[in-house]
PDB file of C-alpha atoms in Angstrom:
ATOM      1  CA  MET A   1      25.751 -16.089 -28.047  1.00 33.00           C
ATOM      2  CA  THR A   2      23.909 -18.234 -30.523  1.00 36.00           C
ATOM      3  CA  GLY A   3      20.374 -18.799 -29.241  1.00 39.00           C
ATOM      4  CA  THR A   4      17.518 -17.516 -31.413  1.00 34.00           C
ATOM      5  CA  LEU A   5      14.678 -17.234 -28.918  1.00 36.00           C
ATOM      6  CA  GLU A   6      13.238 -13.748 -28.589  1.00 37.00           C
ATOM      7  CA  LYS A   7      13.027 -12.626 -25.004  1.00 37.00           C
ATOM      8  CA  LYS A   8       9.466 -11.899 -23.971  1.00 38.00           C
ATOM      9  CA  GLU A   9       8.327  -9.029 -21.805  1.00 38.00           C
ATOM     10  CA  LYS A  10       9.508 -10.747 -18.665  1.00 44.00           C
ATOM     11  CA  SER A  11       8.684 -14.131 -17.395  1.00 50.00           C
ATOM     12  CA  VAL A  12       5.814 -15.402 -15.320  1.00 53.00           C
ATOM     13  CA  PRO A  13       5.168 -13.004 -12.429  1.00 55.00           C
ATOM     14  CA  ALA A  14       5.121 -14.487  -8.946  1.00 60.00           C
ATOM     15  CA  THR A  15       1.538 -14.378  -7.680  1.00 65.00           C
ATOM     16  CA  HIS A  16       1.773 -17.084  -5.028  1.00 66.00           C
ATOM     17  CA  LYS A  17       1.758 -15.653  -1.488  1.00 74.00           C
ATOM     18  CA  GLY A  18       1.980 -18.880   0.519  1.00 85.00           C
ATOM     19  CA  PRO A  19       4.980 -20.907   1.703  1.00 93.00           C
ATOM     20  CA  THR A  20       8.195 -20.490  -0.259  1.00 96.00           C
ATOM     21  CA  VAL A  21       9.387 -23.212  -2.655  1.00 98.00           C
ATOM     22  CA  ALA A  22      12.868 -24.324  -3.766  1.00 98.00           C
ATOM     23  CA  VAL A  23      13.419 -26.757  -6.639  1.00 98.00           C
ATOM     24  CA  ALA A  24      16.044 -29.390  -7.453  1.00 98.00           C
ATOM     25  CA  PHE A  25      16.216 -30.497 -11.088  1.00 98.00           C
ATOM     26  CA  GLY A  26      17.889 -33.893 -11.479  1.00 98.00           C
ATOM     27  CA  GLY A  27      20.239 -35.142 -14.179  1.00 97.00           C
ATOM     28  CA  GLY A  28      19.324 -37.626 -16.901  1.00 95.00           C
ATOM     29  CA  GLY A  29      20.319 -36.321 -20.327  1.00 93.00           C
ATOM     30  CA  ALA A  30      17.430 -36.048 -22.786  1.00 95.00           C
ATOM     31  CA  ARG A  31      15.071 -37.393 -20.144  1.00 97.00           C
ATOM     32  CA  GLY A  32      15.471 -34.027 -18.410  1.00 97.00           C
ATOM     33  CA  LEU A  33      13.285 -32.401 -21.065  1.00 98.00           C
ATOM     34  CA  SER A  34      10.445 -33.507 -18.796  1.00 98.00           C
ATOM     35  CA  HIS A  35      11.571 -30.769 -16.386  1.00 98.00           C
ATOM     36  CA  ILE A  36       9.763 -28.370 -18.708  1.00 98.00           C
ATOM     37  CA  HIS A  37       6.441 -29.622 -17.327  1.00 98.00           C
ATOM     38  CA  VAL A  38       7.574 -28.917 -13.773  1.00 98.00           C
ATOM     39  CA  ILE A  39       8.446 -25.338 -14.714  1.00 98.00           C
ATOM     40  CA  ARG A  40       5.075 -24.987 -16.453  1.00 98.00           C
ATOM     41  CA  ALA A  41       3.331 -26.249 -13.320  1.00 98.00           C
ATOM     42  CA  LEU A  42       5.121 -23.671 -11.181  1.00 98.00           C
ATOM     43  CA  ASP A  43       4.152 -20.995 -13.721  1.00 98.00           C
ATOM     44  CA  ASP A  44       0.509 -22.128 -13.513  1.00 98.00           C
ATOM     45  CA  LEU A  45       0.593 -21.770  -9.736  1.00 97.00           C
ATOM     46  CA  GLY A  46       2.307 -18.383  -9.891  1.00 96.00           C
ATOM     47  CA  ILE A  47       5.276 -19.776  -7.918  1.00 97.00           C
ATOM     48  CA  ARG A  48       8.769 -18.404  -8.433  1.00 97.00           C
ATOM     49  CA  PRO A  49      11.246 -20.564  -6.503  1.00 98.00           C
ATOM     50  CA  VAL A  50      13.457 -18.778  -4.004  1.00 98.00           C
ATOM     51  CA  ALA A  51      16.336 -21.164  -4.807  1.00 98.00           C
ATOM     52  CA  ILE A  52      17.171 -23.726  -7.506  1.00 98.00           C
ATOM     53  CA  SER A  53      19.748 -26.503  -7.715  1.00 98.00           C
ATOM     54  CA  GLY A  54      20.518 -28.753 -10.648  1.00 98.00           C
ATOM     55  CA  ALA A  55      22.810 -31.438 -12.009  1.00 98.00           C
ATOM     56  CA  SER A  56      23.606 -31.992 -15.689  1.00 97.00           C
ATOM     57  CA  ILE A  57      20.486 -31.296 -17.816  1.00 97.00           C
ATOM     58  CA  GLY A  58      18.819 -30.242 -14.571  1.00 98.00           C
ATOM     59  CA  ALA A  59      21.397 -27.484 -14.136  1.00 98.00           C
ATOM     60  CA  ILE A  60      20.681 -26.238 -17.657  1.00 98.00           C
ATOM     61  CA  MET A  61      16.925 -26.250 -17.054  1.00 98.00           C
ATOM     62  CA  GLY A  62      17.493 -24.544 -13.717  1.00 98.00           C
ATOM     63  CA  ALA A  63      19.608 -21.865 -15.390  1.00 98.00           C
ATOM     64  CA  ALA A  64      16.850 -21.230 -17.924  1.00 98.00           C
ATOM     65  CA  MET A  65      14.270 -20.768 -15.176  1.00 98.00           C
ATOM     66  CA  SER A  66      16.649 -18.723 -13.053  1.00 98.00           C
ATOM     67  CA  SER A  67      17.262 -16.407 -15.991  1.00 97.00           C
ATOM     68  CA  GLY A  68      13.546 -15.576 -16.193  1.00 97.00           C
ATOM     69  CA  MET A  69      12.341 -17.950 -18.917  1.00 97.00           C
ATOM     70  CA  ALA A  70       8.843 -19.381 -18.531  1.00 97.00           C
ATOM     71  CA  GLY A  71       8.129 -23.061 -19.077  1.00 98.00           C
ATOM     72  CA  ASP A  72       6.413 -22.451 -22.400  1.00 98.00           C
ATOM     73  CA  GLU A  73       9.403 -20.419 -23.612  1.00 97.00           C
ATOM     74  CA  ILE A  74      11.794 -23.212 -22.691  1.00 97.00           C
ATOM     75  CA  GLY A  75       9.553 -25.796 -24.347  1.00 97.00           C
ATOM     76  CA  ASP A  76       9.255 -23.789 -27.560  1.00 96.00           C
ATOM     77  CA  TYR A  77      13.002 -23.265 -27.697  1.00 95.00           C
ATOM     78  CA  ALA A  78      13.774 -26.943 -27.072  1.00 94.00           C
ATOM     79  CA  LEU A  79      11.311 -28.214 -29.682  1.00 94.00           C
ATOM     80  CA  GLY A  80      12.415 -25.640 -32.245  1.00 92.00           C
ATOM     81  CA  LEU A  81      16.060 -26.546 -31.758  1.00 89.00           C
ATOM     82  CA  LEU A  82      15.910 -30.300 -31.224  1.00 88.00           C
ATOM     83  CA  GLY A  83      13.249 -30.914 -33.846  1.00 81.00           C
ATOM     84  CA  ASN A  84      15.635 -29.933 -36.635  1.00 78.00           C
ATOM     85  CA  ARG A  85      18.314 -32.592 -37.202  1.00 77.00           C
ATOM     86  CA  ALA A  86      20.215 -30.510 -39.767  1.00 77.00           C
ATOM     87  CA  ASP A  87      20.359 -27.500 -37.446  1.00 73.00           C
ATOM     88  CA  MET A  88      21.555 -29.693 -34.567  1.00 73.00           C
ATOM     89  CA  ILE A  89      24.422 -31.061 -36.670  1.00 73.00           C
ATOM     90  CA  ALA A  90      25.316 -27.557 -37.848  1.00 70.00           C
ATOM     91  CA  ARG A  91      25.455 -26.287 -34.257  1.00 70.00           C
ATOM     92  CA  LEU A  92      27.447 -29.300 -33.155  1.00 68.00           C
ATOM     93  CA  PHE A  93      30.236 -28.458 -35.595  1.00 67.00           C
ATOM     94  CA  ARG A  94      29.766 -24.696 -35.860  1.00 65.00           C
ATOM     95  CA  ARG A  95      32.819 -22.555 -36.500  1.00 54.00           C
ATOM     96  CA  PRO A  96      35.253 -21.527 -35.104  1.00 43.00           C
ATOM     97  CA  SER A  97      35.154 -25.127 -33.971  1.00 42.00           C
ATOM     98  CA  THR A  98      35.951 -27.582 -36.757  1.00 40.00           C
ATOM     99  CA  VAL A  99      35.147 -31.255 -36.939  1.00 40.00           C
ATOM    100  CA  ALA A 100      38.753 -31.993 -35.998  1.00 38.00           C
ATOM    101  CA  ALA A 101      38.558 -29.644 -33.026  1.00 41.00           C
ATOM    102  CA  THR A 102      35.247 -30.968 -31.792  1.00 41.00           C
ATOM    103  CA  VAL A 103      36.060 -34.641 -32.236  1.00 39.00           C
ATOM    104  CA  ASP A 104      39.706 -35.336 -31.571  1.00 39.00           C
ATOM    105  CA  ARG A 105      41.265 -37.902 -33.953  1.00 36.00           C
ATOM    106  CA  GLY A 106      37.983 -39.101 -35.354  1.00 36.00           C
ATOM    107  CA  PHE A 107      34.662 -40.054 -33.837  1.00 38.00           C
ATOM    108  CA  ARG A 108      35.737 -41.530 -30.509  1.00 44.00           C
ATOM    109  CA  LEU A 109      34.097 -41.810 -27.130  1.00 44.00           C
ATOM    110  CA  GLY A 110      34.752 -38.972 -24.745  1.00 46.00           C
ATOM    111  CA  GLN A 111      35.953 -36.474 -27.333  1.00 62.00           C
ATOM    112  CA  PHE A 112      33.015 -34.110 -27.805  1.00 83.00           C
ATOM    113  CA  ASP A 113      33.731 -30.673 -26.352  1.00 89.00           C
ATOM    114  CA  VAL A 114      30.770 -30.015 -24.062  1.00 92.00           C
ATOM    115  CA  GLN A 115      31.818 -26.383 -23.535  1.00 92.00           C
ATOM    116  CA  ARG A 116      31.560 -25.766 -27.280  1.00 89.00           C
ATOM    117  CA  ILE A 117      28.207 -27.538 -27.368  1.00 89.00           C
ATOM    118  CA  VAL A 118      26.842 -25.470 -24.472  1.00 91.00           C
ATOM    119  CA  GLN A 119      27.968 -22.310 -26.251  1.00 88.00           C
ATOM    120  CA  ASN A 120      26.284 -23.299 -29.517  1.00 88.00           C
ATOM    121  CA  PHE A 121      23.025 -24.607 -28.080  1.00 89.00           C
ATOM    122  CA  MET A 122      22.273 -22.260 -25.183  1.00 91.00           C
ATOM    123  CA  PRO A 123      19.502 -19.663 -25.670  1.00 91.00           C
ATOM    124  CA  ASP A 124      20.831 -16.133 -25.470  1.00 89.00           C
ATOM    125  CA  THR A 125      18.403 -15.347 -22.641  1.00 93.00           C
ATOM    126  CA  ILE A 126      20.725 -17.239 -20.273  1.00 96.00           C
ATOM    127  CA  PRO A 127      23.475 -14.900 -19.015  1.00 96.00           C
ATOM    128  CA  HIS A 128      27.147 -15.815 -18.793  1.00 96.00           C
ATOM    129  CA  GLU A 129      27.441 -14.937 -15.107  1.00 97.00           C
ATOM    130  CA  PHE A 130      25.652 -16.317 -12.046  1.00 98.00           C
ATOM    131  CA  SER A 131      25.244 -12.768 -10.751  1.00 98.00           C
ATOM    132  CA  ALA A 132      22.838 -11.909 -13.599  1.00 98.00           C
ATOM    133  CA  LEU A 133      20.333 -14.625 -12.642  1.00 98.00           C
ATOM    134  CA  SER A 134      17.063 -13.612 -10.982  1.00 97.00           C
ATOM    135  CA  ILE A 135      16.913 -16.739  -8.770  1.00 98.00           C
ATOM    136  CA  PRO A 136      19.934 -18.103  -6.828  1.00 98.00           C
ATOM    137  CA  LEU A 137      21.230 -21.219  -8.617  1.00 98.00           C
ATOM    138  CA  SER A 138      23.486 -24.029  -7.392  1.00 98.00           C
ATOM    139  CA  VAL A 139      25.123 -26.041 -10.190  1.00 98.00           C
ATOM    140  CA  ILE A 140      26.526 -29.430  -9.209  1.00 98.00           C
ATOM    141  CA  ALA A 141      29.589 -30.979 -10.867  1.00 98.00           C
ATOM    142  CA  THR A 142      31.860 -33.878  -9.924  1.00 98.00           C
ATOM    143  CA  ASP A 143      35.537 -33.170  -9.226  1.00 98.00           C
ATOM    144  CA  TYR A 144      37.131 -36.163 -10.958  1.00 97.00           C
ATOM    145  CA  TYR A 145      40.489 -36.198  -9.167  1.00 97.00           C
ATOM    146  CA  GLY A 146      39.163 -34.627  -5.974  1.00 97.00           C
ATOM    147  CA  HIS A 147      36.651 -37.491  -5.587  1.00 96.00           C
ATOM    148  CA  HIS A 148      33.833 -35.198  -4.473  1.00 97.00           C
ATOM    149  CA  GLU A 149      31.051 -32.974  -5.739  1.00 97.00           C
ATOM    150  CA  THR A 150      31.564 -29.253  -6.269  1.00 98.00           C
ATOM    151  CA  VAL A 151      28.792 -26.675  -6.047  1.00 98.00           C
ATOM    152  CA  PHE A 152      29.104 -23.647  -8.321  1.00 98.00           C
ATOM    153  CA  THR A 153      27.129 -20.574  -7.272  1.00 98.00           C
ATOM    154  CA  GLU A 154      29.147 -17.675  -8.677  1.00 97.00           C
ATOM    155  CA  GLY A 155      31.440 -16.660 -11.497  1.00 97.00           C
ATOM    156  CA  ASP A 156      31.116 -17.954 -15.041  1.00 97.00           C
ATOM    157  CA  LEU A 157      27.792 -19.753 -15.449  1.00 98.00           C
ATOM    158  CA  TRP A 158      28.293 -21.404 -18.832  1.00 97.00           C
ATOM    159  CA  SER A 159      31.495 -23.220 -17.869  1.00 97.00           C
ATOM    160  CA  ALA A 160      29.746 -24.453 -14.713  1.00 98.00           C
ATOM    161  CA  LEU A 161      26.866 -25.797 -16.820  1.00 98.00           C
ATOM    162  CA  ALA A 162      29.328 -27.509 -19.152  1.00 97.00           C
ATOM    163  CA  ALA A 163      31.140 -29.100 -16.225  1.00 98.00           C
ATOM    164  CA  SER A 164      27.859 -30.318 -14.742  1.00 98.00           C
ATOM    165  CA  ALA A 165      26.770 -31.822 -18.092  1.00 96.00           C
ATOM    166  CA  ALA A 166      30.057 -33.557 -19.019  1.00 95.00           C
ATOM    167  CA  ILE A 167      28.646 -37.089 -19.290  1.00 92.00           C
ATOM    168  CA  PRO A 168      31.491 -39.634 -19.108  1.00 89.00           C
ATOM    169  CA  ALA A 169      32.215 -41.657 -22.259  1.00 82.00           C
ATOM    170  CA  LEU A 170      30.550 -38.990 -24.388  1.00 86.00           C
ATOM    171  CA  PHE A 171      31.889 -35.551 -23.477  1.00 90.00           C
ATOM    172  CA  ARG A 172      35.390 -34.403 -22.720  1.00 92.00           C
ATOM    173  CA  PRO A 173      35.862 -33.499 -19.014  1.00 95.00           C
ATOM    174  CA  VAL A 174      35.860 -29.776 -18.288  1.00 96.00           C
ATOM    175  CA  ARG A 175      38.770 -27.876 -16.777  1.00 96.00           C
ATOM    176  CA  ARG A 176      37.774 -25.011 -14.484  1.00 96.00           C
ATOM    177  CA  ASP A 177      39.630 -23.281 -11.645  1.00 94.00           C
ATOM    178  CA  GLY A 178      42.537 -25.688 -12.128  1.00 96.00           C
ATOM    179  CA  ARG A 179      40.330 -28.756 -11.530  1.00 97.00           C
ATOM    180  CA  ILE A 180      38.864 -31.432 -13.823  1.00 97.00           C
ATOM    181  CA  PHE A 181      35.092 -31.939 -13.703  1.00 98.00           C
ATOM    182  CA  ILE A 182      32.588 -34.446 -15.029  1.00 97.00           C
ATOM    183  CA  ASP A 183      28.803 -34.858 -14.862  1.00 97.00           C
ATOM    184  CA  GLY A 184      27.336 -33.656 -11.570  1.00 97.00           C
ATOM    185  CA  GLY A 185      24.778 -36.459 -11.603  1.00 95.00           C
ATOM    186  CA  ILE A 186      27.522 -39.019 -10.975  1.00 95.00           C
ATOM    187  CA  PHE A 187      27.860 -37.844  -7.369  1.00 95.00           C
ATOM    188  CA  ASN A 188      24.457 -36.251  -6.833  1.00 97.00           C
ATOM    189  CA  PRO A 189      21.708 -37.180  -9.331  1.00 97.00           C
ATOM    190  CA  VAL A 190      19.001 -35.027  -7.671  1.00 98.00           C
ATOM    191  CA  PRO A 191      20.752 -32.347  -5.574  1.00 98.00           C
ATOM    192  CA  TYR A 192      17.886 -31.319  -3.308  1.00 98.00           C
ATOM    193  CA  ASP A 193      20.178 -31.465  -0.269  1.00 97.00           C
ATOM    194  CA  HIS A 194      21.724 -28.167  -1.413  1.00 98.00           C
ATOM    195  CA  ILE A 195      18.434 -26.268  -1.109  1.00 98.00           C
ATOM    196  CA  ILE A 196      17.183 -27.726   2.189  1.00 97.00           C
ATOM    197  CA  GLY A 197      16.673 -24.860   4.616  1.00 96.00           C
ATOM    198  CA  LYS A 198      16.356 -22.291   1.834  1.00 97.00           C
ATOM    199  CA  ALA A 199      12.570 -22.565   1.489  1.00 97.00           C
ATOM    200  CA  ASP A 200       9.488 -23.830   3.297  1.00 96.00           C
ATOM    201  CA  ILE A 201       8.903 -26.551   0.697  1.00 97.00           C
ATOM    202  CA  ILE A 202      11.523 -28.559  -1.189  1.00 98.00           C
ATOM    203  CA  LEU A 203      10.495 -29.959  -4.580  1.00 98.00           C
ATOM    204  CA  ALA A 204      12.784 -32.543  -6.215  1.00 98.00           C
ATOM    205  CA  ILE A 205      12.491 -34.083  -9.683  1.00 98.00           C
ATOM    206  CA  ASP A 206      14.177 -37.384 -10.547  1.00 98.00           C
ATOM    207  CA  VAL A 207      14.726 -38.094 -14.269  1.00 97.00           C
ATOM    208  CA  VAL A 208      17.407 -40.792 -13.944  1.00 96.00           C
ATOM    209  CA  GLY A 209      15.059 -43.552 -15.094  1.00 93.00           C
ATOM    210  CA  THR A 210      15.920 -47.257 -15.162  1.00 92.00           C
ATOM    211  CA  PRO A 211      17.431 -49.508 -17.857  1.00 90.00           C
ATOM    212  CA  ARG A 212      14.838 -50.939 -20.253  1.00 88.00           C
ATOM    213  CA  GLY A 213      15.085 -53.659 -22.861  1.00 86.00           C
ATOM    214  CA  ASP A 214      14.538 -57.311 -23.650  1.00 86.00           C
ATOM    215  CA  PRO A 215      15.642 -59.277 -20.547  1.00 88.00           C
ATOM    216  CA  ARG A 216      16.535 -62.216 -22.800  1.00 91.00           C
ATOM    217  CA  ARG A 217      19.231 -60.226 -24.599  1.00 91.00           C
ATOM    218  CA  ILE A 218      22.557 -58.850 -23.438  1.00 93.00           C
ATOM    219  CA  PRO A 219      22.523 -55.037 -23.784  1.00 89.00           C
ATOM    220  CA  LYS A 220      24.736 -53.324 -26.332  1.00 87.00           C
ATOM    221  CA  PRO A 221      27.982 -51.849 -24.938  1.00 85.00           C
ATOM    222  CA  MET A 222      26.733 -48.235 -24.851  1.00 82.00           C
ATOM    223  CA  ASP A 223      23.374 -49.240 -23.395  1.00 85.00           C
ATOM    224  CA  SER A 224      25.197 -51.276 -20.773  1.00 89.00           C
ATOM    225  CA  LEU A 225      27.450 -48.332 -19.917  1.00 85.00           C
ATOM    226  CA  TYR A 226      24.625 -45.833 -19.497  1.00 85.00           C
ATOM    227  CA  GLY A 227      22.385 -48.407 -17.811  1.00 90.00           C
ATOM    228  CA  THR A 228      25.092 -49.100 -15.245  1.00 91.00           C
ATOM    229  CA  SER A 229      25.307 -45.364 -14.580  1.00 91.00           C
ATOM    230  CA  GLN A 230      21.530 -45.284 -14.050  1.00 92.00           C
ATOM    231  CA  LEU A 231      21.727 -48.119 -11.533  1.00 93.00           C
ATOM    232  CA  MET A 232      24.538 -46.402  -9.666  1.00 94.00           C
ATOM    233  CA  MET A 233      22.616 -43.130  -9.477  1.00 95.00           C
ATOM    234  CA  ARG A 234      19.462 -44.975  -8.374  1.00 94.00           C
ATOM    235  CA  SER A 235      21.463 -46.462  -5.495  1.00 95.00           C
ATOM    236  CA  ILE A 236      22.746 -43.037  -4.431  1.00 95.00           C
ATOM    237  CA  LEU A 237      19.284 -41.529  -4.614  1.00 95.00           C
ATOM    238  CA  LYS A 238      17.674 -44.386  -2.676  1.00 95.00           C
ATOM    239  CA  LEU A 239      20.039 -43.759   0.236  1.00 95.00           C
ATOM    240  CA  LYS A 240      19.457 -39.993   0.136  1.00 96.00           C
ATOM    241  CA  LEU A 241      15.694 -40.451   0.183  1.00 96.00           C
ATOM    242  CA  LYS A 242      15.974 -42.776   3.168  1.00 96.00           C
ATOM    243  CA  LEU A 243      18.127 -40.334   5.129  1.00 95.00           C
ATOM    244  CA  GLN A 244      16.282 -37.081   4.337  1.00 96.00           C
ATOM    245  CA  PRO A 245      13.522 -36.985   1.702  1.00 97.00           C
ATOM    246  CA  PRO A 246      12.300 -33.740   0.124  1.00 98.00           C
ATOM    247  CA  ASP A 247       8.790 -32.482   0.776  1.00 97.00           C
ATOM    248  CA  VAL A 248       7.667 -33.281  -2.767  1.00 98.00           C
ATOM    249  CA  PHE A 249       9.357 -35.915  -4.920  1.00 98.00           C
ATOM    250  CA  VAL A 250       8.395 -36.448  -8.563  1.00 98.00           C
ATOM    251  CA  GLN A 251       9.545 -39.101 -11.045  1.00 98.00           C
ATOM    252  CA  PRO A 252       8.399 -38.432 -14.623  1.00 98.00           C
ATOM    253  CA  PRO A 253       7.888 -41.601 -16.746  1.00 97.00           C
ATOM    254  CA  VAL A 254      11.179 -41.354 -18.643  1.00 97.00           C
ATOM    255  CA  SER A 255      12.607 -44.884 -18.626  1.00 95.00           C
ATOM    256  CA  ASP A 256      11.559 -45.544 -22.236  1.00 94.00           C
ATOM    257  CA  PHE A 257      14.126 -42.982 -23.390  1.00 95.00           C
ATOM    258  CA  ARG A 258      17.929 -43.067 -23.541  1.00 92.00           C
ATOM    259  CA  VAL A 259      20.246 -40.409 -22.210  1.00 91.00           C
ATOM    260  CA  MET A 260      21.019 -39.019 -25.697  1.00 89.00           C
ATOM    261  CA  ASP A 261      17.509 -39.229 -27.190  1.00 92.00           C
ATOM    262  CA  PHE A 262      17.376 -35.477 -27.777  1.00 92.00           C
ATOM    263  CA  LEU A 263      15.976 -35.968 -31.282  1.00 91.00           C
ATOM    264  CA  LYS A 264      12.961 -37.548 -29.561  1.00 94.00           C
ATOM    265  CA  ALA A 265      12.248 -34.292 -27.727  1.00 95.00           C
ATOM    266  CA  LYS A 266       8.639 -34.137 -28.922  1.00 96.00           C
ATOM    267  CA  GLN A 267       7.932 -37.703 -27.769  1.00 97.00           C
ATOM    268  CA  ILE A 268       9.605 -37.137 -24.394  1.00 97.00           C
ATOM    269  CA  ILE A 269       7.633 -33.975 -23.745  1.00 97.00           C
ATOM    270  CA  GLU A 270       4.367 -35.584 -24.851  1.00 97.00           C
ATOM    271  CA  GLN A 271       4.873 -38.791 -22.870  1.00 97.00           C
ATOM    272  CA  THR A 272       5.694 -36.952 -19.630  1.00 98.00           C
ATOM    273  CA  ALA A 273       2.913 -34.338 -19.862  1.00 98.00           C
ATOM    274  CA  THR A 274       1.086 -35.804 -16.840  1.00 97.00           C
ATOM    275  CA  VAL A 275       3.865 -34.475 -14.613  1.00 98.00           C
ATOM    276  CA  ARG A 276       2.473 -30.959 -14.902  1.00 98.00           C
ATOM    277  CA  GLU A 277      -0.762 -31.815 -13.108  1.00 98.00           C
ATOM    278  CA  GLU A 278       1.021 -34.134 -10.674  1.00 98.00           C
ATOM    279  CA  VAL A 279       3.308 -31.338  -9.509  1.00 98.00           C
ATOM    280  CA  LYS A 280       0.406 -28.912  -9.169  1.00 98.00           C
ATOM    281  CA  ARG A 281      -1.657 -31.414  -7.188  1.00 98.00           C
ATOM    282  CA  LYS A 282       1.163 -32.331  -4.819  1.00 98.00           C
ATOM    283  CA  LEU A 283       2.193 -28.725  -4.242  1.00 97.00           C
ATOM    284  CA  ASP A 284      -1.408 -27.649  -3.671  1.00 96.00           C
ATOM    285  CA  GLN A 285      -1.813 -30.392  -1.069  1.00 95.00           C
ATOM    286  CA  ILE A 286       1.322 -29.578   0.879  1.00 96.00           C
ATOM    287  CA  ILE A 287       0.788 -25.804   0.664  1.00 94.00           C
ATOM    288  CA  GLU A 288      -2.743 -26.188   1.992  1.00 91.00           C
ATOM    289  CA  ALA A 289      -1.484 -28.411   4.810  1.00 90.00           C
ATOM    290  CA  ARG A 290       1.269 -25.939   5.724  1.00 86.00           C
ATOM    291  CA  ILE A 291      -1.141 -23.009   5.757  1.00 84.00           C
ATOM    292  CA  LYS A 292      -3.455 -24.901   8.131  1.00 80.00           C
ATOM    293  CA  GLN A 293      -0.639 -25.762  10.537  1.00 78.00           C
ATOM    294  CA  PRO A 294      -0.837 -23.760  13.750  1.00 69.00           C
ATOM    295  CA  ALA A 295       2.054 -21.408  14.340  1.00 62.00           C
ATOM    296  CA  SER A 296       4.640 -22.865  16.717  1.00 55.00           C
TER     297      SER A 296
END
């Protein structure tokens, strides 16, 4: 394992004694760095979720929290890693992978090996197996030829995270268990439906964002591709929210950033800092209301 973060004397202890909470971290590429503020908010409240689900970057953030990392630890690791362009490039092409192995036949769309990238970028506090996590985690991926989502909850964790994060047109699809998988956000951008019934309160975080730009200009091909994906995921999420909304729904202000803006990690984290207090306020309100409810 290649992460460099030192593991602290255990994560944030659970001090909250009220209703239980489960969290769904949505997909959105670099925009998902705003999930760090949600984890910090839960740390502030002394809340350890009883269940976590995640798609794409949300699955990775969920795995970090499930492994025992605190929000500040995750933030420090992300800024230390993503703030160094030279280190990022070195990890991207780190041996035993070569440039030729990582990018097949030159720099082409869809050729980056997301499994290699997960291996080279993951902090070593995240275990390889689901069974070693301290909080149950559901990782969502899309079965490309099966035309449905798949929920991973056991076995090899890192390959599940790679499958969930395999953004089309950028990363090579992932083969696991004889199936081909792509980004979990394609089918389920905020997978809170997989934690309903597992806690008293369901918290869901949407980092899909919306396309931004000059409305007088036609978007560039890559912007158009990723913007179309955003619109598709917004449509899916709108229907889900209409059918069965979560108890708490949060949308960090992430639309100014693109899916691969990882080198703008500092700006993303700074610009979405208000989410921390928003999550705390909304959870405090609903917890207080639930405590006051008469027993049925």
